[in-house]
PDB file of N, CA and C in Angstrom:
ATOM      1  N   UNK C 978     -13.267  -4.784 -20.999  1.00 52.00           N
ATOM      2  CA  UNK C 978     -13.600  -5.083 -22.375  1.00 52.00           C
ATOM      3  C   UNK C 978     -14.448  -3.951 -22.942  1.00 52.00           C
ATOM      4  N   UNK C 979     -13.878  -3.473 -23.903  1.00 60.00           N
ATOM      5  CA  UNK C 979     -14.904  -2.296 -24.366  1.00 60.00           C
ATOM      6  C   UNK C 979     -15.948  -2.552 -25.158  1.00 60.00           C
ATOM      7  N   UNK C 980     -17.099  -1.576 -24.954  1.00 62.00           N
ATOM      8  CA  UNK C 980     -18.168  -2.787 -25.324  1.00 62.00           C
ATOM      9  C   UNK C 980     -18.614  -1.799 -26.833  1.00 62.00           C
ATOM     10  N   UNK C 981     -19.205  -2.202 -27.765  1.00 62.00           N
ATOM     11  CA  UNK C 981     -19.325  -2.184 -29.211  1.00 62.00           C
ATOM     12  C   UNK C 981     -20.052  -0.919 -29.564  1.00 62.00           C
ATOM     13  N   UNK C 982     -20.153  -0.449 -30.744  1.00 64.00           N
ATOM     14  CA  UNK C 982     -20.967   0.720 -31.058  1.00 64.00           C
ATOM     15  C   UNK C 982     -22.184   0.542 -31.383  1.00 64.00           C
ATOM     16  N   UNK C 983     -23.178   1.173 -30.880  1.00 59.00           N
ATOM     17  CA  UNK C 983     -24.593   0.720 -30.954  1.00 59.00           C
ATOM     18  C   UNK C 983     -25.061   0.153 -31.983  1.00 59.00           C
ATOM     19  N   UNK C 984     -24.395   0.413 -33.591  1.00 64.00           N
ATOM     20  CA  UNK C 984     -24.940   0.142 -34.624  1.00 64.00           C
ATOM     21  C   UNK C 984     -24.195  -1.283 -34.561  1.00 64.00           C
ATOM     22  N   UNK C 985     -23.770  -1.787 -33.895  1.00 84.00           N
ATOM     23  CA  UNK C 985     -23.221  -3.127 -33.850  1.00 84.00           C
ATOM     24  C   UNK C 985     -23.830  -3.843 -32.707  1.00 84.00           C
ATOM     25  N   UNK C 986     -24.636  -3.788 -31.562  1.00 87.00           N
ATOM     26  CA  UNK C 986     -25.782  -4.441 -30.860  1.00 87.00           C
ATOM     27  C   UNK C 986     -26.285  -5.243 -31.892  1.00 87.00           C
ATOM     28  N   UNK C 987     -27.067  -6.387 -30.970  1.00 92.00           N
ATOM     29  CA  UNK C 987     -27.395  -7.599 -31.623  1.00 92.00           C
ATOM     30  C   UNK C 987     -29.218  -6.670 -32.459  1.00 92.00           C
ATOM     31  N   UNK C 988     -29.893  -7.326 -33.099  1.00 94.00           N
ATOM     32  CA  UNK C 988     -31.387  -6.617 -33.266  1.00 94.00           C
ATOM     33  C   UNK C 988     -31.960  -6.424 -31.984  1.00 94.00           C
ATOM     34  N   UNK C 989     -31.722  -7.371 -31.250  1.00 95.00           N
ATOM     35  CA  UNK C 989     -32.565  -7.640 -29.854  1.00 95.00           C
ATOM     36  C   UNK C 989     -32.089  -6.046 -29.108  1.00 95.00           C
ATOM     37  N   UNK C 990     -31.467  -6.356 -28.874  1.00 95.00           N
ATOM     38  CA  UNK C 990     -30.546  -4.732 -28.336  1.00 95.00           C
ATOM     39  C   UNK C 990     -31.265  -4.074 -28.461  1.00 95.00           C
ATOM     40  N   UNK C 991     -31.263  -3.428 -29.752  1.00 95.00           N
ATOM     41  CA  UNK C 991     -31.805  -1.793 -30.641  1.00 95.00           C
ATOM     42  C   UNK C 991     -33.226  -1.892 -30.079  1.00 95.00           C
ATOM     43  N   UNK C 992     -33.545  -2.926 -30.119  1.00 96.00           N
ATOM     44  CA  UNK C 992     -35.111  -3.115 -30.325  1.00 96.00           C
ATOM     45  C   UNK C 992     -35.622  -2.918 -29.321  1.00 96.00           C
ATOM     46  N   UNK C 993     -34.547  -3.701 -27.747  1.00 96.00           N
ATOM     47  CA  UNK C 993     -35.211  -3.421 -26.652  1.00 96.00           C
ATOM     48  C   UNK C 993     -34.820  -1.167 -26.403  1.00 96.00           C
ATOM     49  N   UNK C 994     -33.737  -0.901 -26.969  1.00 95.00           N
ATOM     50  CA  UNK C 994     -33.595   0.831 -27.031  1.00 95.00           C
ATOM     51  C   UNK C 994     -34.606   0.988 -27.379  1.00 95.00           C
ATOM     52  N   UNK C 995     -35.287   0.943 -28.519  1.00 95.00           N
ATOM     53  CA  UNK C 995     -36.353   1.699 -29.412  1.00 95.00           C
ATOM     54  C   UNK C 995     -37.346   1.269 -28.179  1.00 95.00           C
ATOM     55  N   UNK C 996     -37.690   0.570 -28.256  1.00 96.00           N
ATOM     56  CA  UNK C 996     -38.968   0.757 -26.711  1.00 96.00           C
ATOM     57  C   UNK C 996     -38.664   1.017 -25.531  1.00 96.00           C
ATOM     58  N   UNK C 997     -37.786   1.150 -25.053  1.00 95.00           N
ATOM     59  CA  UNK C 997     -37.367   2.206 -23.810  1.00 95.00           C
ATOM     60  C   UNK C 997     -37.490   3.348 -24.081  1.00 95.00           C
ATOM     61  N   UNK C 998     -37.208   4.019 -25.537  1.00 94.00           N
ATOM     62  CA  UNK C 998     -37.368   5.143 -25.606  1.00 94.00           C
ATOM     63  C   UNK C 998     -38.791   5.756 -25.961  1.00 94.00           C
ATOM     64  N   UNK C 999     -39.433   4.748 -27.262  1.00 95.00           N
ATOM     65  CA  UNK C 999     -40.724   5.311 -27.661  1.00 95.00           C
ATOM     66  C   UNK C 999     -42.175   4.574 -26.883  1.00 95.00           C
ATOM     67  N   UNK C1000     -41.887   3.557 -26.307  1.00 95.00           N
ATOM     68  CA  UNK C1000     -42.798   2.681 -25.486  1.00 95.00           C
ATOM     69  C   UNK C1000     -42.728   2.778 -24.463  1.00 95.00           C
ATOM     70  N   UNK C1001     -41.903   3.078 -23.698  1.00 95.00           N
ATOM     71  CA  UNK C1001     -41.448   3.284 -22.360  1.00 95.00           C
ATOM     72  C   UNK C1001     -41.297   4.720 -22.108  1.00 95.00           C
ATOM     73  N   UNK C1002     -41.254   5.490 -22.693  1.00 95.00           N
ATOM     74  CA  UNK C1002     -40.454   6.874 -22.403  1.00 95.00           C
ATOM     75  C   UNK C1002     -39.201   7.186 -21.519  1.00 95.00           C
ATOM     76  N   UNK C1003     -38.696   6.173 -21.499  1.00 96.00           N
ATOM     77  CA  UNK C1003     -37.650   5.959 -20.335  1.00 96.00           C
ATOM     78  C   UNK C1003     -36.509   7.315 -21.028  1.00 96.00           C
ATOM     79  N   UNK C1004     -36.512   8.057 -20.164  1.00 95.00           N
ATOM     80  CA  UNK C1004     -35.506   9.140 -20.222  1.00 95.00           C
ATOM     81  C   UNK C1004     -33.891   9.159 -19.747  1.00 95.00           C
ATOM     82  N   UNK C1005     -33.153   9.385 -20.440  1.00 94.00           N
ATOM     83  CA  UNK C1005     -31.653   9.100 -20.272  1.00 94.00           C
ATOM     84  C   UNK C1005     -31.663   9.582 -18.289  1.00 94.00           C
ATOM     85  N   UNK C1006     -30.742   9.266 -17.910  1.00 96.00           N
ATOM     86  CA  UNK C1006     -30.167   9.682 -16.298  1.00 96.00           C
ATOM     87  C   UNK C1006     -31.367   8.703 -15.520  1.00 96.00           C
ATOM     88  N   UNK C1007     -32.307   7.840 -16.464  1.00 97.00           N
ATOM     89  CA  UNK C1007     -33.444   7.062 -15.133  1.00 97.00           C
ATOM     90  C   UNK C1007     -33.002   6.009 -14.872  1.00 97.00           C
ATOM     91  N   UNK C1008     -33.794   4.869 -13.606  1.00 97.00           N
ATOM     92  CA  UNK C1008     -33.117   4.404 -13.140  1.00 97.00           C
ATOM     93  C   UNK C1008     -34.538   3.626 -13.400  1.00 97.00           C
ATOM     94  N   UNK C1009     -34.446   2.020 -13.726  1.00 96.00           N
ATOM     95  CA  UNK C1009     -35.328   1.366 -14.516  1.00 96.00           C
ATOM     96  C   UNK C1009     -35.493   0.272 -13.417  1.00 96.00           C
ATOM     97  N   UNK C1010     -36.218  -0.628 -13.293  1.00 96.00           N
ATOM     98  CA  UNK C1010     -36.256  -1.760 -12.404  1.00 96.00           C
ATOM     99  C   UNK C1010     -36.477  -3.017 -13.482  1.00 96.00           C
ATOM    100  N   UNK C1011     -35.701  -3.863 -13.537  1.00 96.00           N
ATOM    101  CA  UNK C1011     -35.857  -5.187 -14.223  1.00 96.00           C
ATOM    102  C   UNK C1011     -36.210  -6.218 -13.643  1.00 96.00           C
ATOM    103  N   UNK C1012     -37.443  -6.902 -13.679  1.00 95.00           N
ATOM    104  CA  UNK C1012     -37.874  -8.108 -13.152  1.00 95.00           C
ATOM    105  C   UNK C1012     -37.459  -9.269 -13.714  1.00 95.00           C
ATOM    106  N   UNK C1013     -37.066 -10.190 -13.176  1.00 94.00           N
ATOM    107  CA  UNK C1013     -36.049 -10.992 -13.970  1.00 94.00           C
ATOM    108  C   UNK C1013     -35.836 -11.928 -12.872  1.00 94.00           C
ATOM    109  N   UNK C1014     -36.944 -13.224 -13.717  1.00 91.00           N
ATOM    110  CA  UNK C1014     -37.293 -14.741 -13.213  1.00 91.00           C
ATOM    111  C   UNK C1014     -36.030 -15.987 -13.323  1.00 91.00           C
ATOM    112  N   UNK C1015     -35.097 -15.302 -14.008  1.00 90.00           N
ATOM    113  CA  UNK C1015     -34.068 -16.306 -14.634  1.00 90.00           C
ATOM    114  C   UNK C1015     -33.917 -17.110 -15.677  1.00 90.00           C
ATOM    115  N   UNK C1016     -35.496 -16.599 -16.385  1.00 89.00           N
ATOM    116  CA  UNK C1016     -35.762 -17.628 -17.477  1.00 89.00           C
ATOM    117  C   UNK C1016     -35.179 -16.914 -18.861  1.00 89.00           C
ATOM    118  N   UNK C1017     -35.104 -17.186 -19.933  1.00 91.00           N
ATOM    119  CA  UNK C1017     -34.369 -16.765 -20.753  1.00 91.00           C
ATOM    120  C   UNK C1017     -34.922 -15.513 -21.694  1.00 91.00           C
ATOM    121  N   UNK C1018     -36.248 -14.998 -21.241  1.00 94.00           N
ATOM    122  CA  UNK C1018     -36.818 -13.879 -21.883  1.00 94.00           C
ATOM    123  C   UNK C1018     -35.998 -12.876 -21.275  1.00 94.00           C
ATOM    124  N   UNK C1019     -36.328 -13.061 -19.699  1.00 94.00           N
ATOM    125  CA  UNK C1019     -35.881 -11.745 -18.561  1.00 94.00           C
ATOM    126  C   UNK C1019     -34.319 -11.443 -18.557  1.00 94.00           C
ATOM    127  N   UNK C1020     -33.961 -12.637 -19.090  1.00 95.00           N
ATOM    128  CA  UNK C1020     -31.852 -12.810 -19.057  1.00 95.00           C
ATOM    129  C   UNK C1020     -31.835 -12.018 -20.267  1.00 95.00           C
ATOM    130  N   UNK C1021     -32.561 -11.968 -21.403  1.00 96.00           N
ATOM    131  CA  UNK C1021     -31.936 -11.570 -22.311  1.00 96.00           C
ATOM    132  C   UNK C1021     -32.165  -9.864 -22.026  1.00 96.00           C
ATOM    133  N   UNK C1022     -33.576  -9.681 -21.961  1.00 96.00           N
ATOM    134  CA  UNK C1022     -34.203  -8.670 -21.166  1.00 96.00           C
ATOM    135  C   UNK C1022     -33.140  -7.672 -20.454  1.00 96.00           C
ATOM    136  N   UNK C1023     -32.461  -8.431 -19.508  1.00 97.00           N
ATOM    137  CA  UNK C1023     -31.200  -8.129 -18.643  1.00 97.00           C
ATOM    138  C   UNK C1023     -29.822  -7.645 -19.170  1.00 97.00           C
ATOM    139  N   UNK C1024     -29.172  -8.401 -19.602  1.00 96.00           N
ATOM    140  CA  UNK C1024     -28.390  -8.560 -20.645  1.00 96.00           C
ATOM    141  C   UNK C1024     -28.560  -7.152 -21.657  1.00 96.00           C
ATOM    142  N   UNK C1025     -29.324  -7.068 -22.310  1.00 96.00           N
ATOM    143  CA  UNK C1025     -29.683  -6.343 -23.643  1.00 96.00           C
ATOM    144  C   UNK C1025     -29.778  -4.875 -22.542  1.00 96.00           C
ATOM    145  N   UNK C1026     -30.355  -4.678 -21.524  1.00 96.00           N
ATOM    146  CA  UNK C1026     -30.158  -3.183 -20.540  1.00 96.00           C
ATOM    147  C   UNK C1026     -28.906  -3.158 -19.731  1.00 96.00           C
ATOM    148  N   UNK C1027     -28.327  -3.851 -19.633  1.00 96.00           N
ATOM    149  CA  UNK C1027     -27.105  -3.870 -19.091  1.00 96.00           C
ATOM    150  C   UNK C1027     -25.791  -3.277 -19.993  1.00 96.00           C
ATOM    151  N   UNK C1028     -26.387  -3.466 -21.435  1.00 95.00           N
ATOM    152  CA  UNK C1028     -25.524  -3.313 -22.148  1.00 95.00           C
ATOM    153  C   UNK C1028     -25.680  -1.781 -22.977  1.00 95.00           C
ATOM    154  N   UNK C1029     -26.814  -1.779 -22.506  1.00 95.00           N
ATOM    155  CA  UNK C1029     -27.063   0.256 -23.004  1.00 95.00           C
ATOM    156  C   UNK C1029     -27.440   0.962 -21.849  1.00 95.00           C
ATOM    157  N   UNK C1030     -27.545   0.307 -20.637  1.00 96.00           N
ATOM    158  CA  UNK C1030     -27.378   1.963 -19.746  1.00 96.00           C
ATOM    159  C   UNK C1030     -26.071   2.192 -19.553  1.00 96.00           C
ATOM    160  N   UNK C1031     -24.836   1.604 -19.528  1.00 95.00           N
ATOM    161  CA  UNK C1031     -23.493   2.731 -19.340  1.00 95.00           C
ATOM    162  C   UNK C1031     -23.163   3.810 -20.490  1.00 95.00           C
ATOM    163  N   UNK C1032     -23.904   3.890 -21.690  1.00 94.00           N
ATOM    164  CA  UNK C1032     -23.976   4.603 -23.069  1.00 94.00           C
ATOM    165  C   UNK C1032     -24.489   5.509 -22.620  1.00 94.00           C
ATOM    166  N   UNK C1033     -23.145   7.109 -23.142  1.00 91.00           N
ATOM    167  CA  UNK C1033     -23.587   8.136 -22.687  1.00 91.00           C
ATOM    168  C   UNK C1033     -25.094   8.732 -23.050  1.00 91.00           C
ATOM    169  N   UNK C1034     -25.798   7.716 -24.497  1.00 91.00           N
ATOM    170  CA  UNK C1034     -26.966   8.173 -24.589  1.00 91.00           C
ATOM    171  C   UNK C1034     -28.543   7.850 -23.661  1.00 91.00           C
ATOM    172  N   UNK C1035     -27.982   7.335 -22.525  1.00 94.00           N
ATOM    173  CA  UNK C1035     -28.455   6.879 -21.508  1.00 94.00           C
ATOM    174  C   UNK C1035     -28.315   6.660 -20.435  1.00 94.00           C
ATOM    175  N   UNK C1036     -27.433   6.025 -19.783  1.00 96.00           N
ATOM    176  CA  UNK C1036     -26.859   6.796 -18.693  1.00 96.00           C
ATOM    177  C   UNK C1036     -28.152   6.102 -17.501  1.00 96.00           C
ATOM    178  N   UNK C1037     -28.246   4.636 -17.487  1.00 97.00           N
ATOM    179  CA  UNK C1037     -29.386   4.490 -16.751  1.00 97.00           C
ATOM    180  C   UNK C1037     -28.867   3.593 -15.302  1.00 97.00           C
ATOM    181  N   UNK C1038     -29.544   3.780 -14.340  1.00 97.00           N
ATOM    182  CA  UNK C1038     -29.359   3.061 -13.381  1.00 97.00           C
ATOM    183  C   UNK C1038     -30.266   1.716 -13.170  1.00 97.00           C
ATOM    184  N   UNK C1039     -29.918   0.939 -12.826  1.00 97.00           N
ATOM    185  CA  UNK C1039     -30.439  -0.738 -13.114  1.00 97.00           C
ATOM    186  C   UNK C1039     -30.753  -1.221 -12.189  1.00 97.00           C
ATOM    187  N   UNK C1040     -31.766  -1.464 -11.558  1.00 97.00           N
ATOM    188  CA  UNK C1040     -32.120  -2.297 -10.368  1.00 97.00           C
ATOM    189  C   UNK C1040     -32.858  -3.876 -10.981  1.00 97.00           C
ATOM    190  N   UNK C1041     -32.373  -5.057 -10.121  1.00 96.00           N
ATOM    191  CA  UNK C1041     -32.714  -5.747 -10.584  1.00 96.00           C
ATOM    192  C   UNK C1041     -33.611  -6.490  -9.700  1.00 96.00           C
ATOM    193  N   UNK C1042     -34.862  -6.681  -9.790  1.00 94.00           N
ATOM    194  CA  UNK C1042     -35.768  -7.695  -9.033  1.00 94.00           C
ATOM    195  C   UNK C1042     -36.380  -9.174  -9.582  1.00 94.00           C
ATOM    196  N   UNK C1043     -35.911  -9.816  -8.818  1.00 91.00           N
ATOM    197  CA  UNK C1043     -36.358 -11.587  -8.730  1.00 91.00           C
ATOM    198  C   UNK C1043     -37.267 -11.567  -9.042  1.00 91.00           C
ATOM    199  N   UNK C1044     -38.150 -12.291 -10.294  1.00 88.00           N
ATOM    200  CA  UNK C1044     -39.315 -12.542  -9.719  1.00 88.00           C
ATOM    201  C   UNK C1044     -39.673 -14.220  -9.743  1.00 88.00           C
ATOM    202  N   UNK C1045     -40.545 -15.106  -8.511  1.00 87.00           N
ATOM    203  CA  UNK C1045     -40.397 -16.410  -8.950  1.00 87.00           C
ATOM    204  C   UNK C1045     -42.165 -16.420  -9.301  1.00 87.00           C
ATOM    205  N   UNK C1046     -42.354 -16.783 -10.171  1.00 84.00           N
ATOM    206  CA  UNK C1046     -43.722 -17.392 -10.903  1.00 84.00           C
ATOM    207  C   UNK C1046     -44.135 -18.880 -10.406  1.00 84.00           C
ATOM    208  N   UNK C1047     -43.449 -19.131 -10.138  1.00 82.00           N
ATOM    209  CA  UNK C1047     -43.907 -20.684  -9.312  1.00 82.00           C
ATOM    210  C   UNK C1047     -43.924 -21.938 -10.728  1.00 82.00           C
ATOM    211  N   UNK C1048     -43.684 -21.493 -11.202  1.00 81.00           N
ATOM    212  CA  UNK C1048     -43.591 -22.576 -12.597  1.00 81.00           C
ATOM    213  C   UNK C1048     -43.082 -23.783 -12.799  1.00 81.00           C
ATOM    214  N   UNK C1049     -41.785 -24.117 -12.213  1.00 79.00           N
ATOM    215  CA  UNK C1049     -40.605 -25.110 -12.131  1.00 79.00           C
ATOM    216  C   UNK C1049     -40.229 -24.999 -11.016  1.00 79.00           C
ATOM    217  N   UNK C1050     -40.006 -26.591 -10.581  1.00 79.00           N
ATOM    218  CA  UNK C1050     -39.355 -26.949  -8.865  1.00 79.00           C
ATOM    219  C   UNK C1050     -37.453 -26.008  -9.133  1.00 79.00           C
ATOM    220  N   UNK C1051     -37.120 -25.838  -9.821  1.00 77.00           N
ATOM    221  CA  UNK C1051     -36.109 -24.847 -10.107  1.00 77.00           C
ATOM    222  C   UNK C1051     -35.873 -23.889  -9.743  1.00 77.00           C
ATOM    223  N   UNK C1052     -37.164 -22.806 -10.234  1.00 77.00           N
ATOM    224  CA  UNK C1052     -37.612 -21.363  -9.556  1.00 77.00           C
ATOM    225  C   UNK C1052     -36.923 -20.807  -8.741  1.00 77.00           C
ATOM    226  N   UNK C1053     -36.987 -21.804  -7.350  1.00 77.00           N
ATOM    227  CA  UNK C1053     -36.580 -20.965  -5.925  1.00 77.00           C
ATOM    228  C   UNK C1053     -35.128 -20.611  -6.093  1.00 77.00           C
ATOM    229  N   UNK C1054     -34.160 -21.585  -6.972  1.00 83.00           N
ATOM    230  CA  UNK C1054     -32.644 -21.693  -6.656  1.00 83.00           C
ATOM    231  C   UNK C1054     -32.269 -20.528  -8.064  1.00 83.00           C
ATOM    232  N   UNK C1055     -33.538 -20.242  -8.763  1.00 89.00           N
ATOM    233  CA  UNK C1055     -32.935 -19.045  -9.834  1.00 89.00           C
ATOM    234  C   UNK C1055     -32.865 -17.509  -8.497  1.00 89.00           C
ATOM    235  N   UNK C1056     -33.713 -17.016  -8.025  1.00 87.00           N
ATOM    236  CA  UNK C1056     -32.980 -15.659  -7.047  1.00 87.00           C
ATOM    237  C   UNK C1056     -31.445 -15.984  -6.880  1.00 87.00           C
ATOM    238  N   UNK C1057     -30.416 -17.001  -6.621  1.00 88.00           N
ATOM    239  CA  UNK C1057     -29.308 -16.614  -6.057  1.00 88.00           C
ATOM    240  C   UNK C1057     -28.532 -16.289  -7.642  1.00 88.00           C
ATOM    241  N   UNK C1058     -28.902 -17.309  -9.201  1.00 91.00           N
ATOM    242  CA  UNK C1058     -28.433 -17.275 -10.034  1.00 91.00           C
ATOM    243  C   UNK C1058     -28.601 -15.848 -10.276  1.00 91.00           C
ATOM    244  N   UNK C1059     -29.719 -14.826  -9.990  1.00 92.00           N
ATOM    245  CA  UNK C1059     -30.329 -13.645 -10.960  1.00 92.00           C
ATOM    246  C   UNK C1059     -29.209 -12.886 -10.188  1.00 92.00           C
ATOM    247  N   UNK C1060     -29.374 -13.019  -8.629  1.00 91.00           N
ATOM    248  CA  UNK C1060     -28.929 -12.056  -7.743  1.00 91.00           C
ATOM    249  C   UNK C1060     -26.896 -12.270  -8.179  1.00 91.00           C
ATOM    250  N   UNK C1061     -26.459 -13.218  -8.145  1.00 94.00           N
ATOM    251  CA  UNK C1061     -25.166 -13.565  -8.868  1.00 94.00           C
ATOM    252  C   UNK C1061     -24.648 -12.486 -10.438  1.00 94.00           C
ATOM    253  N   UNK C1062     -25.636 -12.832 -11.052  1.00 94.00           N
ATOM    254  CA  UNK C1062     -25.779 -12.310 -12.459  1.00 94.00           C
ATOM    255  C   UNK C1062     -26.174 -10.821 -12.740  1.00 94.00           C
ATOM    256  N   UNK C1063     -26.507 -10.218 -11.573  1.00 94.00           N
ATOM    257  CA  UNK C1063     -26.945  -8.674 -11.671  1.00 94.00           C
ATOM    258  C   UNK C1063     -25.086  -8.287 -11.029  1.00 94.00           C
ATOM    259  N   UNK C1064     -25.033  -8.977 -10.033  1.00 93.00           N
ATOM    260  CA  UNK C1064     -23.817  -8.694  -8.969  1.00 93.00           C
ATOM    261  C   UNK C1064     -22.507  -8.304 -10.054  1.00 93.00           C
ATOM    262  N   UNK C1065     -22.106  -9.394 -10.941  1.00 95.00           N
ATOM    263  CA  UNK C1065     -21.281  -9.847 -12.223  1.00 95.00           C
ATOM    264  C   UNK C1065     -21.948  -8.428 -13.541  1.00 95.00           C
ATOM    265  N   UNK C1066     -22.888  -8.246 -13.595  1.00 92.00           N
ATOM    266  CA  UNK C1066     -22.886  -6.612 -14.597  1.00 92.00           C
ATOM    267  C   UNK C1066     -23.174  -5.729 -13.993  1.00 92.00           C
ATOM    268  N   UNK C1067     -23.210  -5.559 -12.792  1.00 88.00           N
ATOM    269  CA  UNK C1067     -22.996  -4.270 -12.016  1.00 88.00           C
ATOM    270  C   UNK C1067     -24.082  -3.567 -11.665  1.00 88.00           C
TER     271      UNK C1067
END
């Protein structure tokens, strides 16, 4: 599925670009680590970098790390969902 032209990303998108680039300094060819609890900040979080590092204006490599906060008897069974869901965008 080919995926859309940047000026067509959701706001969330751009927004998470614009701070990778000016908040983060994250430099095209880096390789970023995403912490990502399963809850719906870190999914989108996920999601929204998944969908601009294969863009030749970035070009980033994605590692994804679990994290459980202990919050919800749930928690423990989100690692296989995150680890599933990184597996499925590559």
């Amino acid at each position: 599925m080919a995926r859309p032209p940047a000026h067509h990303y959701h706001p969330l998108v751009r927004s998470v670009a614009k701070a990778l680039r000016q908040r983060c300094g994250v430099a095209p060819g880096s390789s970023i680590v995403i912490a990502c609890s399963g809850g719906a900040d870190s999914l989108a979080l996920l999601h929204a970098c998944s969908l601009l590092a294969p863009r030749r204006k970035w070009r980033l490599k994605l590692i994804v790390g679990h994290v459980n906060h202990h919050l919800r008897d749930e928690a423990a069974g989100d690692a296989g969902f995150v680890e599933q869901l990184a597996g499925k965008l590559g």
